[in-house]
C-alpha positions as a Markdown table, in Angstrom:
| # | Residue | x | y | z |
|---|---|---|---|---|
| 1 | Met | 118.2 | 21.1 | -16.9 |
| 2 | Ala | 121.7 | 23.1 | -15.6 |
| 3 | Ser | 119.1 | 26.1 | -15.2 |
| 4 | Leu | 116.7 | 23.8 | -13.7 |
| 5 | Ile | 118.5 | 22.7 | -11.2 |
| 6 | Ser | 120.2 | 26.2 | -10.7 |
| 7 | Gly | 116.7 | 27.4 | -10.9 |
| 8 | Met | 115.1 | 25.1 | -7.7 |
| 9 | Asn | 118.0 | 27.3 | -5.3 |
| 10 | Pro | 115.6 | 30.0 | -3.4 |
| 11 | Thr | 118.6 | 32.1 | -3.3 |
| 12 | Ala | 119.5 | 32.2 | -6.2 |
| 13 | Pro | 119.6 | 35.4 | -9.2 |
| 14 | Leu | 117.4 | 36.2 | -11.3 |
| 15 | Arg | 118.9 | 37.8 | -13.9 |
| 16 | Thr | 116.9 | 36.9 | -17.0 |
| 17 | Glu | 113.8 | 35.9 | -18.6 |
| 18 | Ala | 114.7 | 32.1 | -18.8 |
| 19 | Asp | 116.1 | 31.7 | -15.3 |
| 20 | Ala | 113.0 | 33.6 | -13.7 |
| 21 | Glu | 110.7 | 30.5 | -15.9 |
| 22 | Ala | 113.1 | 27.2 | -14.8 |
| 23 | Ala | 112.9 | 29.2 | -11.4 |
| 24 | Ser | 109.0 | 29.1 | -11.6 |
| 25 | Lys | 108.7 | 26.0 | -12.4 |
| 26 | Ala | 110.3 | 24.9 | -9.4 |
| 27 | Ser | 106.4 | 24.9 | -7.7 |
| 28 | Ala | 105.9 | 22.1 | -10.2 |
| 29 | Ile | 108.2 | 20.0 | -8.9 |
| 30 | Ser | 107.5 | 19.9 | -5.6 |
| 31 | Ile | 103.9 | 19.2 | -6.2 |
| 32 | Phe | 105.4 | 16.0 | -8.1 |
| 33 | Ile | 107.3 | 15.1 | -5.1 |
| 34 | Gly | 104.3 | 15.0 | -3.5 |
| 35 | Val | 102.6 | 12.7 | -6.0 |
| 36 | Ile | 105.4 | 10.5 | -5.4 |
| 37 | Val | 105.1 | 10.7 | -2.1 |
| 38 | Ala | 101.4 | 9.8 | -2.0 |
| 39 | Gly | 102.2 | 6.7 | -4.9 |
| 40 | Val | 105.1 | 5.3 | -2.2 |
| 41 | Ser | 102.4 | 5.0 | 0.1 |
| 42 | Ile | 99.4 | 3.5 | -1.6 |
| 43 | Ala | 101.9 | 0.8 | -3.4 |
| 44 | Trp | 102.8 | 0.1 | 0.2 |
| 45 | Ser | 99.4 | 0.1 | 1.4 |
| 46 | Leu | 98.2 | -2.1 | -1.7 |
| 47 | Ala | 101.7 | -4.4 | -0.2 |
| 48 | Asn | 100.4 | -4.9 | 3.4 |
| 49 | Pro | 96.6 | -5.0 | 3.7 |
| 50 | Ala | 97.1 | -6.6 | 7.7 |
| 51 | Ala | 98.8 | -3.4 | 9.1 |
| 52 | Ile | 96.4 | -0.5 | 7.4 |
| 53 | Gln | 93.3 | -3.3 | 9.0 |
| 54 | Asp | 94.5 | -3.3 | 11.8 |
| 55 | Ala | 95.9 | 0.4 | 12.2 |
| 56 | Val | 92.5 | 0.8 | 11.2 |
| 57 | Ala | 90.9 | -1.5 | 13.8 |
| 58 | Ser | 92.7 | 0.1 | 16.7 |
| 59 | Ala | 92.5 | 3.4 | 16.3 |
| 60 | Ala | 88.5 | 2.7 | 16.3 |
| 61 | Gly | 88.9 | 0.6 | 19.3 |
| 62 | Ser | 87.5 | -2.8 | 20.1 |
| 63 | Glu | 84.1 | -2.4 | 19.3 |
| 64 | Val | 85.0 | -2.1 | 15.3 |
| 65 | Asn | 85.3 | -5.6 | 13.9 |
| 66 | Ala | 87.0 | -7.1 | 10.7 |
| 67 | Glu | 85.0 | -6.4 | 7.4 |
| 68 | Ala | 84.9 | -2.6 | 9.2 |
| 69 | Ala | 88.5 | -2.3 | 9.4 |
| 70 | Ala | 89.0 | -3.5 | 5.8 |
| 71 | Met | 86.4 | -0.8 | 4.2 |
| 72 | Gly | 88.2 | 2.1 | 6.2 |
| 73 | Ala | 91.3 | 0.4 | 4.5 |
| 74 | Gln | 89.3 | 0.5 | 1.3 |
| 75 | Val | 88.0 | 3.8 | 1.9 |
| 76 | Ala | 91.6 | 5.6 | 2.8 |
| 77 | Leu | 92.8 | 4.3 | 0.6 |
| 78 | Tyr | 90.4 | 5.5 | -2.4 |
| 79 | Ala | 91.1 | 8.8 | -0.5 |
| 80 | Thr | 94.8 | 9.1 | -0.6 |
| 81 | Gly | 94.4 | 7.7 | -5.3 |
| 82 | Gly | 91.7 | 10.4 | -5.7 |
| 83 | Leu | 94.1 | 13.3 | -4.1 |
| 84 | Ala | 97.0 | 12.1 | -5.5 |
| 85 | Val | 95.7 | 12.2 | -9.0 |
| 86 | Ile | 93.9 | 15.9 | -8.2 |
| 87 | Gln | 97.7 | 17.0 | -6.9 |
| 88 | Leu | 98.6 | 15.3 | -10.1 |
| 89 | Ile | 96.6 | 17.7 | -12.6 |
| 90 | Phe | 98.1 | 20.9 | -10.2 |
| 91 | Gly | 101.4 | 19.9 | -11.2 |
| 92 | Ile | 100.9 | 19.6 | -14.2 |
| 93 | Val | 98.8 | 22.3 | -14.5 |
| 94 | Gln | 102.0 | 24.5 | -12.8 |
| 95 | Trp | 104.2 | 23.2 | -14.9 |
| 96 | Arg | 102.9 | 24.7 | -18.1 |
| 97 | Asn | 101.6 | 28.0 | -16.8 |
| 98 | Pro | 103.4 | 28.7 | -13.3 |
| 99 | Gly | 100.5 | 30.5 | -11.0 |
| 100 | Lys | 101.0 | 32.7 | -7.3 |
| 101 | Trp | 97.7 | 30.8 | -6.5 |
| 102 | Ile | 98.4 | 27.4 | -6.9 |
| 103 | Ala | 102.0 | 28.0 | -5.2 |
| 104 | Ile | 100.5 | 29.5 | -2.1 |
| 105 | Leu | 97.4 | 26.6 | -1.4 |
| 106 | Phe | 100.1 | 24.1 | -1.7 |
| 107 | Leu | 102.7 | 26.3 | 0.7 |
| 108 | Val | 99.0 | 26.6 | 2.5 |
| 109 | Leu | 98.9 | 22.5 | 2.5 |
| 110 | Leu | 102.1 | 21.9 | 3.9 |
| 111 | Ala | 102.7 | 24.5 | 6.5 |
| 112 | Tyr | 99.5 | 22.6 | 7.9 |
| 113 | Gly | 101.3 | 19.0 | 6.8 |
| 114 | Ile | 104.3 | 20.5 | 9.1 |
| 115 | Leu | 102.4 | 21.4 | 12.1 |
| 116 | Ser | 100.4 | 18.5 | 12.0 |
| 117 | Thr | 103.6 | 15.9 | 11.2 |
| 118 | Ala | 105.3 | 17.9 | 13.9 |
| 119 | Ala | 102.2 | 16.9 | 16.6 |
| 120 | Thr | 101.4 | 13.3 | 15.8 |
| 121 | Pro | 103.8 | 12.2 | 18.6 |
| 122 | Leu | 102.0 | 14.4 | 21.4 |
| 123 | Leu | 98.0 | 13.6 | 20.1 |
| 124 | Ala | 99.7 | 9.6 | 20.0 |
| 125 | Gly | 100.2 | 10.1 | 23.6 |
| 126 | Met | 97.3 | 11.5 | 24.3 |
| 127 | Val | 94.9 | 9.5 | 22.9 |
| 128 | Pro | 94.4 | 5.8 | 24.3 |
| 129 | Asn | 94.5 | 3.2 | 21.2 |
| 130 | Ala | 95.9 | 5.3 | 19.2 |
| 131 | Pro | 98.3 | 3.6 | 16.9 |
| 132 | Thr | 102.4 | 4.8 | 17.3 |
| 133 | Val | 104.2 | 6.5 | 13.6 |
| 134 | Pro | 107.4 | 6.0 | 14.0 |
| 135 | Thr | 110.1 | 8.6 | 14.8 |
| 136 | Trp | 112.0 | 8.0 | 11.6 |
| 137 | Gln | 108.6 | 8.3 | 9.3 |
| 138 | Ile | 107.7 | 11.4 | 11.1 |
| 139 | Ala | 111.4 | 12.8 | 10.1 |
| 140 | Leu | 111.8 | 11.8 | 6.8 |
| 141 | Ser | 108.1 | 13.0 | 6.6 |
| 142 | Leu | 109.3 | 16.8 | 7.7 |
| 143 | Val | 112.2 | 16.4 | 5.7 |
| 144 | Ile | 109.9 | 16.1 | 2.1 |
| 145 | Met | 107.7 | 18.6 | 3.4 |
| 146 | Val | 110.5 | 21.2 | 4.0 |
| 147 | Ile | 112.3 | 20.7 | 0.6 |
| 148 | Gln | 108.5 | 20.6 | -0.7 |
| 149 | Val | 108.8 | 24.3 | 1.1 |
| 150 | Val | 112.1 | 25.5 | -0.2 |
| 151 | Leu | 110.6 | 24.3 | -4.0 |
| 152 | His | 107.6 | 26.3 | -4.0 |
| 153 | Val | 109.3 | 29.7 | -2.0 |
| 154 | Ala | 112.0 | 28.8 | -5.0 |
| 155 | Gly | 108.8 | 29.0 | -7.9 |
| 156 | Leu | 106.5 | 31.6 | -6.6 |
| 157 | Arg | 109.9 | 34.4 | -6.6 |
| 158 | Gly | 110.1 | 32.7 | -10.4 |
| 159 | Ile | 106.4 | 33.2 | -10.8 |
| 160 | Asn | 106.7 | 37.3 | -9.8 |
| 161 | Lys | 110.8 | 37.5 | -11.5 |
| 162 | Leu | 108.9 | 36.7 | -14.8 |
| 163 | Asp | 104.9 | 38.7 | -14.2 |
| 164 | Lys | 108.1 | 41.5 | -13.1 |
| 165 | Leu | 110.0 | 41.2 | -16.7 |
| 166 | Gln | 106.5 | 40.4 | -19.3 |
| 167 | Met | 105.3 | 43.7 | -17.4 |
| 168 | Asp | 108.5 | 45.3 | -18.3 |
| 169 | Ala | 108.8 | 43.7 | -21.6 |
| 170 | Ala | 104.9 | 45.0 | -23.0 |
| 171 | Arg | 106.0 | 48.7 | -21.4 |
């Protein structure tokens, strides 16, 4: 467990294969954090369906009735759940057999997430009737995504070192 925690540090030296393997698992841990965040979002949405329907209705404007808002909220909930399951599968694959392409894919997705989350206050001011996102929620999302980026960088370092050690051992 101690090697796994030290492996999450992207500046820690990776001297042995065990260090590199522990560091490579940091990428999977980052993905699991994303699954937990999605689970919390789904749980909150299930606990507060009226708030979600109101947000959908206010974003769509006055021409949307209650049934359409409820259906839109339900579709969003199913989409979030489906993406969380896909993310969980990627996390399990990354834990069992760490690969560069999964870590890079999630780094790209996190970069997009950070940019779109940072732009949320700017875009909300330009769109009429846009639901407002509290500043604390934006800040918390940004902090979580930055932590995930750091873990993916540590994971990539571990994956690269593990590949190098295995190639040297094969020679």
